[in-house]
PDB file of C-alpha atoms in Angstrom:
ATOM      1  CA  UNK A 218      29.619   8.659  70.845  1.00 93.00           C
ATOM      2  CA  UNK A 219      27.306   5.686  70.218  1.00 95.00           C
ATOM      3  CA  UNK A 220      24.501   6.660  67.832  1.00 97.00           C
ATOM      4  CA  UNK A 221      22.090   5.157  65.347  1.00 98.00           C
ATOM      5  CA  UNK A 222      20.675   7.567  62.815  1.00 98.00           C
ATOM      6  CA  UNK A 223      17.729   6.503  60.555  1.00 98.00           C
ATOM      7  CA  UNK A 224      17.077   8.067  57.105  1.00 98.00           C
ATOM      8  CA  UNK A 225      14.868   7.303  54.046  1.00 97.00           C
ATOM      9  CA  UNK A 226      11.370   8.059  55.446  1.00 97.00           C
ATOM     10  CA  UNK A 227       8.933  10.204  53.617  1.00 97.00           C
ATOM     11  CA  UNK A 228       5.520  10.423  51.978  1.00 97.00           C
ATOM     12  CA  UNK A 229       4.562   7.657  49.668  1.00 97.00           C
ATOM     13  CA  UNK A 230       1.182   6.561  48.148  1.00 97.00           C
ATOM     14  CA  UNK A 231      -0.222   3.121  48.832  1.00 98.00           C
ATOM     15  CA  UNK A 232       1.296   0.451  46.883  1.00 97.00           C
ATOM     16  CA  UNK A 233       4.729   2.196  46.689  1.00 97.00           C
ATOM     17  CA  UNK A 234       8.071   1.298  48.278  1.00 97.00           C
ATOM     18  CA  UNK A 235      10.524   2.830  50.536  1.00 98.00           C
ATOM     19  CA  UNK A 236      14.004   1.809  51.743  1.00 98.00           C
ATOM     20  CA  UNK A 237      15.051   2.958  55.252  1.00 98.00           C
ATOM     21  CA  UNK A 238      18.605   3.114  56.450  1.00 98.00           C
ATOM     22  CA  UNK A 239      20.035   3.243  59.881  1.00 98.00           C
ATOM     23  CA  UNK A 240      23.687   4.214  60.145  1.00 98.00           C
ATOM     24  CA  UNK A 241      25.435   3.282  63.278  1.00 98.00           C
ATOM     25  CA  UNK A 242      28.511   5.254  64.609  1.00 96.00           C
ATOM     26  CA  UNK A 243      30.607   4.944  67.669  1.00 96.00           C
ATOM     27  CA  UNK A 244      30.401   1.169  67.592  1.00 95.00           C
ATOM     28  CA  UNK A 245      30.818  -1.679  65.098  1.00 94.00           C
ATOM     29  CA  UNK A 246      27.363  -2.650  64.053  1.00 93.00           C
ATOM     30  CA  UNK A 247      28.718  -5.975  62.914  1.00 94.00           C
ATOM     31  CA  UNK A 248      29.047  -6.923  66.719  1.00 95.00           C
ATOM     32  CA  UNK A 249      25.426  -6.187  67.448  1.00 97.00           C
ATOM     33  CA  UNK A 250      22.098  -7.498  66.682  1.00 97.00           C
ATOM     34  CA  UNK A 251      19.879  -4.985  65.178  1.00 97.00           C
ATOM     35  CA  UNK A 252      16.212  -4.289  64.854  1.00 98.00           C
ATOM     36  CA  UNK A 253      13.493  -2.025  63.314  1.00 98.00           C
ATOM     37  CA  UNK A 254      10.521  -0.842  65.327  1.00 98.00           C
ATOM     38  CA  UNK A 255       7.636   1.434  64.430  1.00 98.00           C
ATOM     39  CA  UNK A 256       5.196   3.606  66.493  1.00 98.00           C
ATOM     40  CA  UNK A 257       2.018   4.925  64.903  1.00 97.00           C
ATOM     41  CA  UNK A 258       0.175   7.863  66.439  1.00 92.00           C
ATOM     42  CA  UNK A 259      -1.653   7.000  69.410  1.00 94.00           C
ATOM     43  CA  UNK A 260      -0.271   3.282  69.336  1.00 96.00           C
ATOM     44  CA  UNK A 261       2.209   1.237  71.119  1.00 96.00           C
ATOM     45  CA  UNK A 262       5.709   0.583  69.961  1.00 97.00           C
ATOM     46  CA  UNK A 263       5.666  -2.442  67.502  1.00 96.00           C
ATOM     47  CA  UNK A 264       8.419  -4.544  66.425  1.00 96.00           C
ATOM     48  CA  UNK A 265       8.805  -4.908  62.610  1.00 97.00           C
ATOM     49  CA  UNK A 266      11.924  -7.083  62.387  1.00 97.00           C
ATOM     50  CA  UNK A 267      15.410  -7.891  63.713  1.00 96.00           C
ATOM     51  CA  UNK A 268      18.507  -9.392  62.261  1.00 97.00           C
ATOM     52  CA  UNK A 269      21.263 -11.112  63.989  1.00 95.00           C
ATOM     53  CA  UNK A 270      24.950 -10.678  63.744  1.00 94.00           C
ATOM     54  CA  UNK A 271      25.071 -13.464  61.049  1.00 93.00           C
ATOM     55  CA  UNK A 272      22.357 -11.848  58.958  1.00 94.00           C
ATOM     56  CA  UNK A 273      19.522 -14.088  59.873  1.00 95.00           C
ATOM     57  CA  UNK A 274      16.170 -12.120  59.834  1.00 95.00           C
ATOM     58  CA  UNK A 275      13.139 -12.462  62.045  1.00 95.00           C
ATOM     59  CA  UNK A 276       9.889 -10.709  61.196  1.00 95.00           C
ATOM     60  CA  UNK A 277       6.774  -9.873  63.076  1.00 93.00           C
ATOM     61  CA  UNK A 278       3.946 -12.018  61.654  1.00 91.00           C
ATOM     62  CA  UNK A 279       2.184  -9.035  60.247  1.00 85.00           C
ATOM     63  CA  UNK A 280       5.221  -7.820  58.469  1.00 85.00           C
ATOM     64  CA  UNK A 281       6.332 -11.103  56.726  1.00 81.00           C
ATOM     65  CA  UNK A 282       6.336 -10.863  52.956  1.00 90.00           C
ATOM     66  CA  UNK A 283       6.350  -7.028  52.422  1.00 95.00           C
ATOM     67  CA  UNK A 284       9.231  -6.034  54.664  1.00 97.00           C
ATOM     68  CA  UNK A 285      12.729  -7.135  54.251  1.00 97.00           C
ATOM     69  CA  UNK A 286      15.409  -6.364  56.760  1.00 98.00           C
ATOM     70  CA  UNK A 287      19.147  -6.489  55.554  1.00 98.00           C
ATOM     71  CA  UNK A 288      22.526  -5.297  56.950  1.00 97.00           C
ATOM     72  CA  UNK A 289      25.944  -4.163  55.518  1.00 96.00           C
ATOM     73  CA  UNK A 290      28.369  -4.515  58.235  1.00 95.00           C
ATOM     74  CA  UNK A 291      31.125  -2.991  56.148  1.00 95.00           C
ATOM     75  CA  UNK A 292      29.025   0.232  55.903  1.00 96.00           C
ATOM     76  CA  UNK A 293      27.841  -0.170  59.593  1.00 96.00           C
ATOM     77  CA  UNK A 294      24.280   0.302  58.034  1.00 98.00           C
ATOM     78  CA  UNK A 295      21.017  -1.526  58.607  1.00 98.00           C
ATOM     79  CA  UNK A 296      18.239  -1.365  56.064  1.00 98.00           C
ATOM     80  CA  UNK A 297      14.560  -1.997  55.796  1.00 98.00           C
ATOM     81  CA  UNK A 298      13.047  -2.350  52.358  1.00 98.00           C
ATOM     82  CA  UNK A 299       9.221  -1.782  52.481  1.00 98.00           C
ATOM     83  CA  UNK A 300       7.031  -2.960  49.504  1.00 97.00           C
ATOM     84  CA  UNK A 301       3.349  -2.585  48.709  1.00 96.00           C
ATOM     85  CA  UNK A 302       2.859   0.040  51.370  1.00 97.00           C
ATOM     86  CA  UNK A 303      -0.415   0.603  53.077  1.00 96.00           C
ATOM     87  CA  UNK A 304      -1.755   3.632  54.851  1.00 96.00           C
ATOM     88  CA  UNK A 305      -1.492   1.510  58.243  1.00 95.00           C
ATOM     89  CA  UNK A 306       2.178   1.500  57.713  1.00 97.00           C
ATOM     90  CA  UNK A 307       2.320   5.166  58.605  1.00 97.00           C
ATOM     91  CA  UNK A 308       4.520   5.575  61.528  1.00 98.00           C
ATOM     92  CA  UNK A 309       7.809   6.635  63.027  1.00 98.00           C
ATOM     93  CA  UNK A 310      10.315   3.951  62.191  1.00 98.00           C
ATOM     94  CA  UNK A 311      13.178   3.385  64.741  1.00 98.00           C
ATOM     95  CA  UNK A 312      16.434   1.215  64.514  1.00 98.00           C
ATOM     96  CA  UNK A 313      17.788  -0.346  67.459  1.00 98.00           C
ATOM     97  CA  UNK A 314      20.867  -2.450  68.514  1.00 97.00           C
ATOM     98  CA  UNK A 315      21.841  -5.031  71.100  1.00 96.00           C
ATOM     99  CA  UNK A 316      25.020  -6.670  72.138  1.00 95.00           C
ATOM    100  CA  UNK A 317      23.164  -9.831  73.191  1.00 93.00           C
ATOM    101  CA  UNK A 318      20.579 -11.718  71.214  1.00 90.00           C
ATOM    102  CA  UNK A 319      16.999 -10.889  72.528  1.00 90.00           C
ATOM    103  CA  UNK A 320      14.832 -13.649  73.795  1.00 87.00           C
ATOM    104  CA  UNK A 321      12.968 -15.174  70.899  1.00 84.00           C
ATOM    105  CA  UNK A 322       9.605 -14.521  72.333  1.00 85.00           C
ATOM    106  CA  UNK A 323      10.440 -11.061  73.549  1.00 86.00           C
ATOM    107  CA  UNK A 324      12.632  -9.592  70.689  1.00 90.00           C
ATOM    108  CA  UNK A 325       9.850  -6.989  70.073  1.00 88.00           C
ATOM    109  CA  UNK A 326       9.986  -5.292  73.413  1.00 89.00           C
ATOM    110  CA  UNK A 327      12.035  -2.149  74.119  1.00 90.00           C
ATOM    111  CA  UNK A 328      13.935  -3.417  76.861  1.00 92.00           C
ATOM    112  CA  UNK A 329      15.479  -6.032  74.814  1.00 93.00           C
ATOM    113  CA  UNK A 330      17.405  -3.202  72.762  1.00 96.00           C
ATOM    114  CA  UNK A 331      19.969  -0.938  74.561  1.00 95.00           C
ATOM    115  CA  UNK A 332      20.630   1.528  71.609  1.00 97.00           C
ATOM    116  CA  UNK A 333      17.930   3.364  69.839  1.00 98.00           C
ATOM    117  CA  UNK A 334      17.801   5.885  67.024  1.00 98.00           C
ATOM    118  CA  UNK A 335      15.515   9.051  66.900  1.00 98.00           C
ATOM    119  CA  UNK A 336      13.450   7.684  64.083  1.00 98.00           C
ATOM    120  CA  UNK A 337      12.451   8.544  60.638  1.00 98.00           C
ATOM    121  CA  UNK A 338       8.718   9.465  59.726  1.00 98.00           C
ATOM    122  CA  UNK A 339       7.002   7.356  57.064  1.00 98.00           C
ATOM    123  CA  UNK A 340       3.514   8.419  55.831  1.00 98.00           C
ATOM    124  CA  UNK A 341       1.491   6.532  53.326  1.00 98.00           C
ATOM    125  CA  UNK A 342      -1.646   7.977  51.823  1.00 97.00           C
ATOM    126  CA  UNK A 343      -4.293   6.085  50.074  1.00 94.00           C
TER     127      UNK A 343
END
């Protein structure tokens, strides 16, 4: 069964850090491009970053500098290191995977990614 399972979310104070993990099963993550998205209450799904099979990352402009996406293909795992957290980072964070690279201008749309996890909640308090 093809699955993505996120973990590492929780509650953190502003200025703190969290590392999210996304473990793939049922397929080899190394053969897929992978991404992080988030959705805050009452807001639309927002692309955070994606990383191609070779490990090259692309970030949403607003995420550049505080977030770092990485992958460990041997562990079939995707990571998101989040620093200097802000209350506006509060959201459900999802990982996603795609066999083919997304269009550069449309990487942050849901339909570009075919496999999705169920999410992990991140709550940042001021």
